[in-house]
Amino acid sequence: YKAVVSKKAAQKSIDKLRKLGATVSMGELQWGSHVQGQKTYYKWVFYSFFTPLSATMFALLAFFVASASYRAFKIRNAEATVLLVSGILIMLGRVPLGAYLTAWTQKIPWLSWLHLPIIQEWLYQYPNAAGARAIMIGIGLGIVGTSLRVILGIEKSFMGGD
Protein backbone atom coordinates (compact mmCIF):
# COMPACT_ATOMS: atom_id res chain seq x y z
CA TYR A 1 0.00 0.00 0.00
CA LYS A 2 2.94 2.34 0.54
CA ALA A 3 6.68 1.97 0.90
CA VAL A 4 8.05 2.07 4.42
CA VAL A 5 11.63 2.67 5.48
CA SER A 6 11.64 2.12 9.23
CA LYS A 7 10.14 -0.37 11.66
CA LYS A 8 8.04 2.36 13.29
CA ALA A 9 6.56 3.45 9.95
CA ALA A 10 5.87 -0.18 9.07
CA GLN A 11 4.08 -0.73 12.39
CA LYS A 12 1.88 2.35 11.74
CA SER A 13 0.98 1.02 8.29
CA ILE A 14 0.19 -2.42 9.73
CA ASP A 15 -2.05 -0.87 12.39
CA LYS A 16 -3.96 1.05 9.70
CA LEU A 17 -4.42 -2.12 7.67
CA ARG A 18 -5.59 -4.08 10.73
CA LYS A 19 -8.27 -1.45 11.37
CA LEU A 20 -9.55 -2.19 7.87
CA GLY A 21 -9.78 -5.89 8.72
CA ALA A 22 -6.60 -7.11 7.02
CA THR A 23 -4.39 -9.77 8.56
CA VAL A 24 -0.83 -8.46 8.43
CA SER A 25 2.36 -9.58 10.14
CA MET A 26 5.86 -8.18 10.13
CA GLY A 27 8.81 -10.48 9.42
CA GLU A 28 11.76 -11.15 11.68
CA LEU A 29 14.42 -9.74 9.39
CA GLN A 30 16.22 -6.51 10.26
CA TRP A 31 14.83 -3.17 9.19
CA GLY A 32 16.97 -0.24 8.10
CA SER A 33 20.51 -0.25 6.81
CA HIS A 34 19.25 -2.42 3.96
CA VAL A 35 22.65 -2.78 2.34
CA GLN A 36 24.58 -3.84 5.44
CA GLY A 37 24.06 -6.62 7.94
CA GLN A 38 23.57 -10.34 7.55
CA LYS A 39 19.78 -10.79 7.55
CA THR A 40 18.41 -7.93 5.46
CA TYR A 41 15.60 -7.93 2.92
CA TYR A 42 17.87 -6.57 0.21
CA LYS A 43 20.39 -9.42 0.59
CA TRP A 44 17.61 -11.97 0.86
CA VAL A 45 16.07 -10.81 -2.42
CA PHE A 46 19.49 -10.64 -4.07
CA TYR A 47 20.65 -14.10 -3.00
CA SER A 48 17.24 -15.79 -3.29
CA PHE A 49 16.03 -14.35 -6.59
CA PHE A 50 18.57 -12.34 -8.56
CA THR A 51 21.57 -14.66 -8.30
CA PRO A 52 19.72 -17.88 -9.33
CA LEU A 53 17.85 -16.08 -12.10
CA SER A 54 21.01 -14.55 -13.53
CA ALA A 55 22.76 -17.95 -13.40
CA THR A 56 19.80 -19.50 -15.21
CA MET A 57 19.83 -16.80 -17.88
CA PHE A 58 23.57 -17.22 -18.41
CA ALA A 59 23.18 -21.00 -18.79
CA LEU A 60 20.30 -20.58 -21.25
CA LEU A 61 22.35 -18.05 -23.18
CA ALA A 62 25.26 -20.50 -23.38
CA PHE A 63 23.02 -23.22 -24.86
CA PHE A 64 21.44 -20.71 -27.24
CA VAL A 65 24.86 -19.52 -28.45
CA ALA A 66 26.06 -23.10 -28.85
CA SER A 67 23.03 -24.15 -30.91
CA ALA A 68 23.04 -20.95 -32.98
CA SER A 69 26.74 -21.24 -33.70
CA TYR A 70 26.30 -24.86 -34.76
CA ARG A 71 23.63 -23.84 -37.27
CA ALA A 72 25.23 -20.60 -38.43
CA PHE A 73 28.92 -21.42 -38.43
CA LYS A 74 28.98 -24.56 -40.50
CA ILE A 75 32.41 -24.17 -42.00
CA ARG A 76 31.75 -23.88 -45.72
CA ASN A 77 34.27 -21.19 -46.67
CA ALA A 78 37.13 -19.08 -45.33
CA GLU A 79 34.87 -16.31 -44.00
CA ALA A 80 32.86 -18.78 -41.91
CA THR A 81 36.11 -20.20 -40.54
CA VAL A 82 37.34 -16.73 -39.50
CA LEU A 83 33.97 -15.99 -37.91
CA LEU A 84 33.97 -19.29 -36.01
CA VAL A 85 37.55 -18.90 -34.76
CA SER A 86 37.02 -15.29 -33.66
CA GLY A 87 33.80 -16.25 -31.89
CA ILE A 88 35.56 -19.02 -29.99
CA LEU A 89 38.43 -16.69 -29.07
CA ILE A 90 36.03 -14.03 -27.79
CA MET A 91 33.98 -16.52 -25.77
CA LEU A 92 37.08 -18.06 -24.20
CA GLY A 93 38.67 -14.66 -23.59
CA ARG A 94 35.65 -13.44 -21.62
CA VAL A 95 35.58 -16.27 -19.08
CA PRO A 96 38.15 -17.15 -16.40
CA LEU A 97 38.80 -20.53 -18.02
CA GLY A 98 40.34 -18.84 -21.06
CA ALA A 99 42.70 -16.79 -18.92
CA TYR A 100 43.63 -19.93 -16.98
CA LEU A 101 44.32 -21.98 -20.11
CA THR A 102 46.75 -19.41 -21.51
CA ALA A 103 48.28 -18.15 -18.26
CA TRP A 104 51.56 -19.85 -19.12
CA THR A 105 52.07 -17.41 -22.01
CA GLN A 106 52.41 -14.52 -19.56
CA LYS A 107 55.65 -16.01 -18.20
CA ILE A 108 57.36 -15.89 -21.60
CA PRO A 109 57.75 -12.25 -22.73
CA TRP A 110 57.66 -12.89 -26.49
CA LEU A 111 54.50 -15.05 -26.13
CA SER A 112 52.56 -12.75 -23.82
CA TRP A 113 50.38 -11.57 -26.72
CA LEU A 114 48.90 -15.11 -26.94
CA HIS A 115 47.04 -14.63 -23.66
CA LEU A 116 43.33 -15.09 -24.57
CA PRO A 117 42.03 -11.97 -22.76
CA ILE A 118 44.58 -9.89 -24.70
CA ILE A 119 43.47 -11.43 -28.01
CA GLN A 120 39.83 -10.91 -27.10
CA GLU A 121 40.46 -7.26 -26.22
CA TRP A 122 42.28 -6.71 -29.52
CA LEU A 123 39.37 -8.26 -31.44
CA TYR A 124 36.98 -5.90 -29.63
CA GLN A 125 39.10 -2.79 -30.16
CA TYR A 126 40.04 -3.12 -33.83
CA PRO A 127 38.00 -5.43 -36.11
CA ASN A 128 34.81 -4.99 -34.08
CA ALA A 129 35.22 -1.21 -33.93
CA ALA A 130 35.76 -1.10 -37.70
CA GLY A 131 32.52 -3.02 -38.25
CA ALA A 132 30.64 -0.72 -35.88
CA ARG A 133 31.98 2.34 -37.72
CA ALA A 134 30.89 0.87 -41.06
CA ILE A 135 27.39 0.29 -39.71
CA MET A 136 27.24 3.87 -38.40
CA ILE A 137 28.37 5.23 -41.79
CA GLY A 138 25.65 3.16 -43.48
CA ILE A 139 23.03 4.48 -41.06
CA GLY A 140 24.20 8.05 -41.68
CA LEU A 141 24.04 7.62 -45.46
CA GLY A 142 20.55 6.11 -45.17
CA ILE A 143 19.37 9.07 -43.08
CA VAL A 144 20.82 11.56 -45.58
CA GLY A 145 19.28 9.71 -48.53
CA THR A 146 15.84 9.47 -46.92
CA SER A 147 16.00 13.12 -45.83
CA LEU A 148 16.83 14.24 -49.38
CA ARG A 149 13.95 12.20 -50.78
CA VAL A 150 11.53 13.83 -48.33
CA ILE A 151 12.93 17.36 -48.87
CA LEU A 152 12.85 17.05 -52.68
CA GLY A 153 9.32 15.60 -52.62
CA ILE A 154 10.27 12.23 -54.10
CA GLU A 155 9.16 10.32 -50.98
CA LYS A 156 5.45 10.83 -50.24
CA SER A 157 4.58 7.67 -48.32
CA PHE A 158 4.58 9.55 -45.01
CA MET A 159 1.63 11.61 -46.33
CA GLY A 160 -0.36 8.52 -47.29
CA GLY A 161 0.77 8.32 -50.91
CA ASP A 162 2.50 5.47 -52.70
PDB file of C-alpha atoms in Angstrom:
ATOM      1  CA  TYR A   1       0.000   0.000   0.000  1.00  0.00           C
ATOM      2  CA  LYS A   2       2.940   2.343   0.544  1.00  0.00           C
ATOM      3  CA  ALA A   3       6.680   1.971   0.899  1.00  0.00           C
ATOM      4  CA  VAL A   4       8.052   2.066   4.421  1.00  0.00           C
ATOM      5  CA  VAL A   5      11.630   2.673   5.479  1.00  0.00           C
ATOM      6  CA  SER A   6      11.637   2.121   9.230  1.00  0.00           C
ATOM      7  CA  LYS A   7      10.136  -0.371  11.661  1.00  0.00           C
ATOM      8  CA  LYS A   8       8.036   2.361  13.291  1.00  0.00           C
ATOM      9  CA  ALA A   9       6.560   3.448   9.951  1.00  0.00           C
ATOM     10  CA  ALA A  10       5.870  -0.183   9.071  1.00  0.00           C
ATOM     11  CA  GLN A  11       4.079  -0.727  12.387  1.00  0.00           C
ATOM     12  CA  LYS A  12       1.877   2.349  11.739  1.00  0.00           C
ATOM     13  CA  SER A  13       0.979   1.021   8.295  1.00  0.00           C
ATOM     14  CA  ILE A  14       0.194  -2.419   9.732  1.00  0.00           C
ATOM     15  CA  ASP A  15      -2.053  -0.869  12.393  1.00  0.00           C
ATOM     16  CA  LYS A  16      -3.957   1.052   9.700  1.00  0.00           C
ATOM     17  CA  LEU A  17      -4.415  -2.120   7.671  1.00  0.00           C
ATOM     18  CA  ARG A  18      -5.589  -4.079  10.730  1.00  0.00           C
ATOM     19  CA  LYS A  19      -8.275  -1.449  11.366  1.00  0.00           C
ATOM     20  CA  LEU A  20      -9.552  -2.188   7.867  1.00  0.00           C
ATOM     21  CA  GLY A  21      -9.776  -5.885   8.724  1.00  0.00           C
ATOM     22  CA  ALA A  22      -6.602  -7.110   7.021  1.00  0.00           C
ATOM     23  CA  THR A  23      -4.391  -9.768   8.562  1.00  0.00           C
ATOM     24  CA  VAL A  24      -0.825  -8.461   8.431  1.00  0.00           C
ATOM     25  CA  SER A  25       2.361  -9.576  10.140  1.00  0.00           C
ATOM     26  CA  MET A  26       5.863  -8.180  10.128  1.00  0.00           C
ATOM     27  CA  GLY A  27       8.809 -10.483   9.416  1.00  0.00           C
ATOM     28  CA  GLU A  28      11.758 -11.152  11.685  1.00  0.00           C
ATOM     29  CA  LEU A  29      14.420  -9.736   9.393  1.00  0.00           C
ATOM     30  CA  GLN A  30      16.219  -6.509  10.260  1.00  0.00           C
ATOM     31  CA  TRP A  31      14.831  -3.166   9.195  1.00  0.00           C
ATOM     32  CA  GLY A  32      16.973  -0.240   8.101  1.00  0.00           C
ATOM     33  CA  SER A  33      20.506  -0.248   6.809  1.00  0.00           C
ATOM     34  CA  HIS A  34      19.252  -2.415   3.956  1.00  0.00           C
ATOM     35  CA  VAL A  35      22.654  -2.782   2.337  1.00  0.00           C
ATOM     36  CA  GLN A  36      24.582  -3.842   5.444  1.00  0.00           C
ATOM     37  CA  GLY A  37      24.056  -6.625   7.936  1.00  0.00           C
ATOM     38  CA  GLN A  38      23.566 -10.339   7.550  1.00  0.00           C
ATOM     39  CA  LYS A  39      19.778 -10.790   7.546  1.00  0.00           C
ATOM     40  CA  THR A  40      18.411  -7.927   5.462  1.00  0.00           C
ATOM     41  CA  TYR A  41      15.603  -7.928   2.918  1.00  0.00           C
ATOM     42  CA  TYR A  42      17.870  -6.569   0.214  1.00  0.00           C
ATOM     43  CA  LYS A  43      20.388  -9.417   0.587  1.00  0.00           C
ATOM     44  CA  TRP A  44      17.613 -11.971   0.861  1.00  0.00           C
ATOM     45  CA  VAL A  45      16.073 -10.808  -2.422  1.00  0.00           C
ATOM     46  CA  PHE A  46      19.489 -10.638  -4.069  1.00  0.00           C
ATOM     47  CA  TYR A  47      20.646 -14.103  -3.005  1.00  0.00           C
ATOM     48  CA  SER A  48      17.236 -15.789  -3.289  1.00  0.00           C
ATOM     49  CA  PHE A  49      16.028 -14.348  -6.593  1.00  0.00           C
ATOM     50  CA  PHE A  50      18.566 -12.340  -8.556  1.00  0.00           C
ATOM     51  CA  THR A  51      21.567 -14.661  -8.303  1.00  0.00           C
ATOM     52  CA  PRO A  52      19.724 -17.882  -9.329  1.00  0.00           C
ATOM     53  CA  LEU A  53      17.849 -16.080 -12.100  1.00  0.00           C
ATOM     54  CA  SER A  54      21.011 -14.553 -13.526  1.00  0.00           C
ATOM     55  CA  ALA A  55      22.761 -17.946 -13.402  1.00  0.00           C
ATOM     56  CA  THR A  56      19.796 -19.497 -15.213  1.00  0.00           C
ATOM     57  CA  MET A  57      19.825 -16.803 -17.876  1.00  0.00           C
ATOM     58  CA  PHE A  58      23.575 -17.224 -18.406  1.00  0.00           C
ATOM     59  CA  ALA A  59      23.180 -20.995 -18.788  1.00  0.00           C
ATOM     60  CA  LEU A  60      20.304 -20.581 -21.248  1.00  0.00           C
ATOM     61  CA  LEU A  61      22.351 -18.054 -23.181  1.00  0.00           C
ATOM     62  CA  ALA A  62      25.264 -20.496 -23.383  1.00  0.00           C
ATOM     63  CA  PHE A  63      23.019 -23.215 -24.855  1.00  0.00           C
ATOM     64  CA  PHE A  64      21.440 -20.713 -27.245  1.00  0.00           C
ATOM     65  CA  VAL A  65      24.856 -19.523 -28.450  1.00  0.00           C
ATOM     66  CA  ALA A  66      26.061 -23.101 -28.849  1.00  0.00           C
ATOM     67  CA  SER A  67      23.035 -24.149 -30.915  1.00  0.00           C
ATOM     68  CA  ALA A  68      23.037 -20.953 -32.983  1.00  0.00           C
ATOM     69  CA  SER A  69      26.742 -21.244 -33.703  1.00  0.00           C
ATOM     70  CA  TYR A  70      26.301 -24.862 -34.759  1.00  0.00           C
ATOM     71  CA  ARG A  71      23.632 -23.839 -37.270  1.00  0.00           C
ATOM     72  CA  ALA A  72      25.226 -20.597 -38.427  1.00  0.00           C
ATOM     73  CA  PHE A  73      28.919 -21.425 -38.434  1.00  0.00           C
ATOM     74  CA  LYS A  74      28.980 -24.564 -40.504  1.00  0.00           C
ATOM     75  CA  ILE A  75      32.411 -24.168 -41.996  1.00  0.00           C
ATOM     76  CA  ARG A  76      31.748 -23.879 -45.719  1.00  0.00           C
ATOM     77  CA  ASN A  77      34.270 -21.194 -46.674  1.00  0.00           C
ATOM     78  CA  ALA A  78      37.134 -19.079 -45.329  1.00  0.00           C
ATOM     79  CA  GLU A  79      34.874 -16.312 -43.995  1.00  0.00           C
ATOM     80  CA  ALA A  80      32.861 -18.779 -41.914  1.00  0.00           C
ATOM     81  CA  THR A  81      36.110 -20.196 -40.540  1.00  0.00           C
ATOM     82  CA  VAL A  82      37.342 -16.734 -39.505  1.00  0.00           C
ATOM     83  CA  LEU A  83      33.967 -15.988 -37.911  1.00  0.00           C
ATOM     84  CA  LEU A  84      33.968 -19.285 -36.008  1.00  0.00           C
ATOM     85  CA  VAL A  85      37.553 -18.905 -34.756  1.00  0.00           C
ATOM     86  CA  SER A  86      37.024 -15.288 -33.659  1.00  0.00           C
ATOM     87  CA  GLY A  87      33.796 -16.254 -31.894  1.00  0.00           C
ATOM     88  CA  ILE A  88      35.557 -19.019 -29.988  1.00  0.00           C
ATOM     89  CA  LEU A  89      38.434 -16.689 -29.066  1.00  0.00           C
ATOM     90  CA  ILE A  90      36.031 -14.027 -27.793  1.00  0.00           C
ATOM     91  CA  MET A  91      33.980 -16.516 -25.774  1.00  0.00           C
ATOM     92  CA  LEU A  92      37.080 -18.063 -24.200  1.00  0.00           C
ATOM     93  CA  GLY A  93      38.669 -14.664 -23.587  1.00  0.00           C
ATOM     94  CA  ARG A  94      35.651 -13.436 -21.624  1.00  0.00           C
ATOM     95  CA  VAL A  95      35.576 -16.275 -19.078  1.00  0.00           C
ATOM     96  CA  PRO A  96      38.149 -17.145 -16.398  1.00  0.00           C
ATOM     97  CA  LEU A  97      38.803 -20.530 -18.017  1.00  0.00           C
ATOM     98  CA  GLY A  98      40.335 -18.839 -21.061  1.00  0.00           C
ATOM     99  CA  ALA A  99      42.703 -16.791 -18.919  1.00  0.00           C
ATOM    100  CA  TYR A 100      43.628 -19.931 -16.976  1.00  0.00           C
ATOM    101  CA  LEU A 101      44.325 -21.983 -20.112  1.00  0.00           C
ATOM    102  CA  THR A 102      46.747 -19.415 -21.507  1.00  0.00           C
ATOM    103  CA  ALA A 103      48.282 -18.151 -18.257  1.00  0.00           C
ATOM    104  CA  TRP A 104      51.564 -19.852 -19.115  1.00  0.00           C
ATOM    105  CA  THR A 105      52.074 -17.407 -22.008  1.00  0.00           C
ATOM    106  CA  GLN A 106      52.412 -14.516 -19.564  1.00  0.00           C
ATOM    107  CA  LYS A 107      55.646 -16.006 -18.198  1.00  0.00           C
ATOM    108  CA  ILE A 108      57.359 -15.890 -21.600  1.00  0.00           C
ATOM    109  CA  PRO A 109      57.754 -12.254 -22.733  1.00  0.00           C
ATOM    110  CA  TRP A 110      57.663 -12.886 -26.486  1.00  0.00           C
ATOM    111  CA  LEU A 111      54.502 -15.050 -26.134  1.00  0.00           C
ATOM    112  CA  SER A 112      52.563 -12.746 -23.824  1.00  0.00           C
ATOM    113  CA  TRP A 113      50.382 -11.574 -26.715  1.00  0.00           C
ATOM    114  CA  LEU A 114      48.901 -15.107 -26.945  1.00  0.00           C
ATOM    115  CA  HIS A 115      47.037 -14.632 -23.657  1.00  0.00           C
ATOM    116  CA  LEU A 116      43.334 -15.088 -24.570  1.00  0.00           C
ATOM    117  CA  PRO A 117      42.031 -11.973 -22.759  1.00  0.00           C
ATOM    118  CA  ILE A 118      44.583  -9.890 -24.702  1.00  0.00           C
ATOM    119  CA  ILE A 119      43.474 -11.429 -28.014  1.00  0.00           C
ATOM    120  CA  GLN A 120      39.830 -10.908 -27.101  1.00  0.00           C
ATOM    121  CA  GLU A 121      40.458  -7.262 -26.218  1.00  0.00           C
ATOM    122  CA  TRP A 122      42.283  -6.714 -29.521  1.00  0.00           C
ATOM    123  CA  LEU A 123      39.375  -8.256 -31.436  1.00  0.00           C
ATOM    124  CA  TYR A 124      36.979  -5.899 -29.629  1.00  0.00           C
ATOM    125  CA  GLN A 125      39.105  -2.785 -30.158  1.00  0.00           C
ATOM    126  CA  TYR A 126      40.044  -3.122 -33.830  1.00  0.00           C
ATOM    127  CA  PRO A 127      38.000  -5.426 -36.109  1.00  0.00           C
ATOM    128  CA  ASN A 128      34.812  -4.994 -34.077  1.00  0.00           C
ATOM    129  CA  ALA A 129      35.223  -1.212 -33.932  1.00  0.00           C
ATOM    130  CA  ALA A 130      35.759  -1.104 -37.702  1.00  0.00           C
ATOM    131  CA  GLY A 131      32.520  -3.022 -38.249  1.00  0.00           C
ATOM    132  CA  ALA A 132      30.639  -0.724 -35.879  1.00  0.00           C
ATOM    133  CA  ARG A 133      31.977   2.335 -37.725  1.00  0.00           C
ATOM    134  CA  ALA A 134      30.894   0.866 -41.062  1.00  0.00           C
ATOM    135  CA  ILE A 135      27.390   0.287 -39.714  1.00  0.00           C
ATOM    136  CA  MET A 136      27.236   3.866 -38.396  1.00  0.00           C
ATOM    137  CA  ILE A 137      28.366   5.226 -41.787  1.00  0.00           C
ATOM    138  CA  GLY A 138      25.654   3.162 -43.481  1.00  0.00           C
ATOM    139  CA  ILE A 139      23.027   4.481 -41.058  1.00  0.00           C
ATOM    140  CA  GLY A 140      24.196   8.048 -41.679  1.00  0.00           C
ATOM    141  CA  LEU A 141      24.036   7.622 -45.455  1.00  0.00           C
ATOM    142  CA  GLY A 142      20.555   6.115 -45.166  1.00  0.00           C
ATOM    143  CA  ILE A 143      19.369   9.068 -43.079  1.00  0.00           C
ATOM    144  CA  VAL A 144      20.823  11.557 -45.577  1.00  0.00           C
ATOM    145  CA  GLY A 145      19.277   9.707 -48.526  1.00  0.00           C
ATOM    146  CA  THR A 146      15.838   9.475 -46.919  1.00  0.00           C
ATOM    147  CA  SER A 147      16.000  13.119 -45.833  1.00  0.00           C
ATOM    148  CA  LEU A 148      16.834  14.240 -49.378  1.00  0.00           C
ATOM    149  CA  ARG A 149      13.948  12.200 -50.779  1.00  0.00           C
ATOM    150  CA  VAL A 150      11.530  13.833 -48.330  1.00  0.00           C
ATOM    151  CA  ILE A 151      12.929  17.357 -48.866  1.00  0.00           C
ATOM    152  CA  LEU A 152      12.852  17.053 -52.676  1.00  0.00           C
ATOM    153  CA  GLY A 153       9.324  15.598 -52.625  1.00  0.00           C
ATOM    154  CA  ILE A 154      10.272  12.229 -54.099  1.00  0.00           C
ATOM    155  CA  GLU A 155       9.159  10.316 -50.982  1.00  0.00           C
ATOM    156  CA  LYS A 156       5.455  10.831 -50.241  1.00  0.00           C
ATOM    157  CA  SER A 157       4.577   7.669 -48.320  1.00  0.00           C
ATOM    158  CA  PHE A 158       4.583   9.554 -45.005  1.00  0.00           C
ATOM    159  CA  MET A 159       1.626  11.606 -46.328  1.00  0.00           C
ATOM    160  CA  GLY A 160      -0.364   8.515 -47.293  1.00  0.00           C
ATOM    161  CA  GLY A 161       0.770   8.325 -50.914  1.00  0.00           C
ATOM    162  CA  ASP A 162       2.499   5.471 -52.695  1.00  0.00           C
TER     163      ASP A 162
END
